[in-house]
Amino acid sequence: MVPSRSAVDDEIAGFRENATKTNSLVDRLKAITLPDPDDAADDLGRYVETKKRADELDAKIAETDRLIDEIVYDLYDLTEEEIEIVEEAVAE
């Protein structure tokens, strides 16, 4: 059975009253909520600090790796030629 007009009250075919409303681009742009510039600046500052710490840690890790390599080369008494062979093999 199809509901009669009185059964759907003030709705058309069971849709909300504003279901057929067309929002213009201007209306949608007005509805956009932009982030607070201060919050964005704080977030950017935290990101920059975190990136700086990460870069410092990467540099420390690279230096530690280099020192470990030197110790291993000394322990095995490798020549410069042998060290080059090992480093080329590891780089691949």
Coordinates of N, CA and C in Angstrom, one line a residue:
M1 N 0.8 -1.2 0.0 CA 0.0 0.0 0.0 C 0.9 1.2 0.0
V2 N 0.6 2.2 -0.8 CA 1.3 3.4 -0.9 C 0.7 4.4 0.1
P3 N 1.6 5.1 0.9 CA 1.0 6.0 1.8 C 0.4 7.2 1.1
S4 N -0.7 7.7 1.7 CA -1.3 8.9 1.1 C -0.6 10.2 1.6
R5 N -0.9 11.3 1.0 CA -0.3 12.5 1.3 C -0.4 12.8 2.8
S6 N -1.5 12.5 3.4 CA -1.7 12.8 4.8 C -0.8 12.0 5.7
A7 N -0.4 10.8 5.2 CA 0.4 9.9 6.0 C 1.9 10.4 6.1
V8 N 2.3 11.1 5.1 CA 3.7 11.6 5.1 C 3.9 13.0 5.7
D9 N 2.8 13.5 6.3 CA 2.8 14.8 6.9 C 3.3 15.8 6.0
D10 N 4.2 16.6 6.4 CA 4.7 17.7 5.5 C 5.9 17.4 4.7
E11 N 6.2 16.1 4.6 CA 7.4 15.7 3.8 C 6.9 15.3 2.4
I12 N 7.7 15.5 1.5 CA 7.4 15.1 0.1 C 8.0 13.7 -0.2
A13 N 7.3 12.8 -0.5 CA 7.7 11.4 -0.8 C 8.7 10.9 0.3
G14 N 8.5 11.2 1.5 CA 9.3 10.7 2.6 C 10.6 11.4 2.7
F15 N 10.9 12.4 2.0 CA 12.2 13.1 2.1 C 12.1 14.3 3.0
R16 N 13.2 14.6 3.6 CA 13.2 15.8 4.5 C 12.9 17.1 3.6
E17 N 12.5 18.1 4.3 CA 12.1 19.3 3.6 C 13.3 19.9 2.8
N18 N 14.5 19.8 3.4 CA 15.7 20.4 2.8 C 16.5 19.5 1.9
A19 N 15.9 18.3 1.7 CA 16.6 17.3 0.9 C 16.9 17.7 -0.5
T20 N 16.0 18.5 -1.0 CA 16.2 18.9 -2.4 C 16.8 20.3 -2.6
K21 N 17.3 20.9 -1.4 CA 17.9 22.2 -1.5 C 19.3 22.1 -2.1
T22 N 19.6 23.0 -3.0 CA 20.9 23.0 -3.6 C 21.8 24.1 -2.9
N23 N 22.9 23.6 -2.4 CA 23.8 24.6 -1.8 C 24.8 25.1 -2.8
S24 N 24.9 26.4 -2.9 CA 25.8 27.0 -3.9 C 27.2 26.8 -3.4
L25 N 28.2 27.0 -4.2 CA 29.6 27.0 -3.9 C 29.9 28.1 -2.8
V26 N 29.2 29.2 -2.9 CA 29.4 30.3 -2.0 C 28.9 29.9 -0.6
D27 N 27.8 29.2 -0.6 CA 27.2 28.8 0.7 C 28.2 27.7 1.4
R28 N 28.7 26.8 0.5 CA 29.6 25.8 1.1 C 30.9 26.5 1.6
L29 N 31.4 27.5 0.8 CA 32.6 28.1 1.3 C 32.4 28.9 2.6
K30 N 31.2 29.5 2.7 CA 30.9 30.2 4.0 C 30.8 29.3 5.2
A31 N 30.5 28.0 4.9 CA 30.3 27.0 6.0 C 31.6 26.4 6.4
I32 N 32.7 26.6 5.7 CA 34.0 26.0 6.0 C 34.5 26.6 7.3
T33 N 35.0 25.7 8.2 CA 35.6 26.2 9.4 C 37.1 26.1 9.2
L34 N 37.8 27.2 9.3 CA 39.2 27.2 9.1 C 39.9 26.9 10.5
P35 N 41.1 26.3 10.5 CA 41.8 26.1 11.8 C 42.3 27.4 12.4
D36 N 42.4 27.4 13.7 CA 42.9 28.6 14.3 C 44.4 28.7 14.0
P37 N 44.8 29.9 13.5 CA 46.2 30.1 13.1 C 47.2 29.8 14.2
D38 N 46.8 30.2 15.4 CA 47.7 29.9 16.6 C 47.9 28.4 16.8
D39 N 46.8 27.7 16.7 CA 47.0 26.2 16.8 C 47.8 25.6 15.7
A40 N 47.6 26.1 14.5 CA 48.4 25.6 13.4 C 49.9 26.0 13.6
A41 N 50.2 27.1 14.1 CA 51.6 27.6 14.4 C 52.2 26.7 15.4
D42 N 51.4 26.4 16.5 CA 51.9 25.5 17.6 C 52.2 24.1 17.0
D43 N 51.3 23.6 16.2 CA 51.5 22.3 15.6 C 52.7 22.3 14.7
L44 N 52.9 23.3 13.9 CA 54.1 23.4 13.1 C 55.4 23.5 13.9
G45 N 55.3 24.3 15.0 CA 56.5 24.4 15.8 C 56.9 23.0 16.4
R46 N 55.9 22.3 16.9 CA 56.1 20.9 17.4 C 56.7 20.0 16.4
Y47 N 56.2 20.1 15.2 CA 56.7 19.3 14.1 C 58.1 19.6 13.8
V48 N 58.5 20.9 13.7 CA 59.8 21.3 13.4 C 60.8 20.8 14.5
E49 N 60.4 20.9 15.8 CA 61.2 20.5 16.9 C 61.4 18.9 16.8
T50 N 60.3 18.2 16.5 CA 60.4 16.8 16.4 C 61.3 16.4 15.3
K51 N 61.2 17.0 14.1 CA 62.0 16.8 13.0 C 63.5 17.0 13.3
K52 N 63.7 18.1 14.0 CA 65.1 18.4 14.4 C 65.7 17.4 15.2
R53 N 64.9 16.9 16.2 CA 65.4 15.8 17.1 C 65.7 14.6 16.3
A54 N 64.8 14.2 15.4 CA 64.9 13.0 14.6 C 66.2 13.1 13.7
D55 N 66.4 14.3 13.2 CA 67.6 14.5 12.4 C 68.9 14.3 13.2
E56 N 68.9 14.9 14.4 CA 70.0 14.7 15.3 C 70.2 13.3 15.7
L57 N 69.2 12.5 16.0 CA 69.3 11.1 16.3 C 69.8 10.3 15.1
D58 N 69.4 10.7 13.9 CA 69.9 10.0 12.7 C 71.4 10.2 12.5
A59 N 71.8 11.5 12.8 CA 73.2 11.8 12.7 C 74.0 11.0 13.8
K60 N 73.5 10.9 15.0 CA 74.2 10.1 16.0 C 74.2 8.6 15.7
I61 N 73.2 8.1 15.1 CA 73.2 6.7 14.7 C 74.2 6.5 13.6
A62 N 74.3 7.4 12.6 CA 75.2 7.2 11.5 C 76.7 7.3 12.1
E63 N 76.9 8.2 13.0 CA 78.2 8.3 13.6 C 78.6 7.0 14.4
T64 N 77.6 6.5 15.2 CA 77.8 5.3 16.0 C 78.1 4.1 15.0
D65 N 77.3 4.0 13.9 CA 77.6 2.9 12.9 C 79.0 3.0 12.4
R66 N 79.4 4.2 12.1 CA 80.8 4.4 11.5 C 81.8 4.0 12.6
L67 N 81.6 4.3 13.8 CA 82.6 3.9 14.9 C 82.6 2.4 15.0
I68 N 81.4 1.8 15.0 CA 81.4 0.3 15.1 C 82.1 -0.3 13.9
D69 N 81.9 0.2 12.7 CA 82.6 -0.3 11.6 C 84.1 -0.2 11.8
E70 N 84.6 1.0 12.2 CA 86.0 1.1 12.5 C 86.6 0.1 13.5
I71 N 85.8 -0.1 14.5 CA 86.3 -1.1 15.6 C 86.3 -2.5 15.0
V72 N 85.3 -2.8 14.2 CA 85.3 -4.2 13.6 C 86.5 -4.3 12.6
Y73 N 86.7 -3.3 11.8 CA 87.8 -3.3 10.8 C 89.2 -3.5 11.6
D74 N 89.3 -2.8 12.7 CA 90.5 -2.9 13.5 C 90.7 -4.3 14.1
L75 N 89.6 -4.8 14.6 CA 89.6 -6.1 15.3 C 90.0 -7.2 14.2
Y76 N 89.5 -7.1 13.0 CA 89.8 -8.1 12.0 C 91.1 -7.7 11.2
D77 N 91.7 -6.6 11.6 CA 92.9 -6.1 10.9 C 92.8 -6.1 9.4
L78 N 91.7 -5.4 9.0 CA 91.5 -5.3 7.5 C 92.3 -4.2 6.9
T79 N 92.7 -4.4 5.7 CA 93.4 -3.4 4.9 C 92.4 -2.5 4.3
E80 N 92.9 -1.3 3.7 CA 92.0 -0.4 3.1 C 91.3 -1.1 1.9
E81 N 91.9 -1.9 1.2 CA 91.3 -2.6 0.1 C 90.2 -3.5 0.6
E82 N 90.4 -4.2 1.6 CA 89.4 -5.1 2.2 C 88.2 -4.4 2.7
I83 N 88.5 -3.2 3.3 CA 87.4 -2.4 3.9 C 86.6 -1.9 2.7
E84 N 87.2 -1.5 1.6 CA 86.4 -1.1 0.4 C 85.5 -2.2 -0.1
I85 N 86.1 -3.4 -0.1 CA 85.3 -4.5 -0.6 C 84.1 -4.8 0.3
V86 N 84.3 -4.7 1.6 CA 83.2 -4.9 2.6 C 82.2 -3.8 2.4
E87 N 82.6 -2.6 2.3 CA 81.6 -1.5 2.2 C 80.8 -1.5 0.9
E88 N 81.5 -1.9 -0.1 CA 80.7 -2.1 -1.4 C 79.7 -3.2 -1.3
A89 N 80.1 -4.3 -0.7 CA 79.1 -5.4 -0.5 C 78.0 -5.0 0.4
V90 N 78.2 -4.3 1.4 CA 77.1 -3.8 2.3 C 76.2 -2.8 1.6
A91 N 76.8 -2.0 0.8 CA 76.0 -0.9 0.1 C 75.0 -1.5 -0.9
E92 N 75.3 -2.7 -1.4 CA 74.4 -3.3 -2.4 C 73.1 -3.8 -1.8

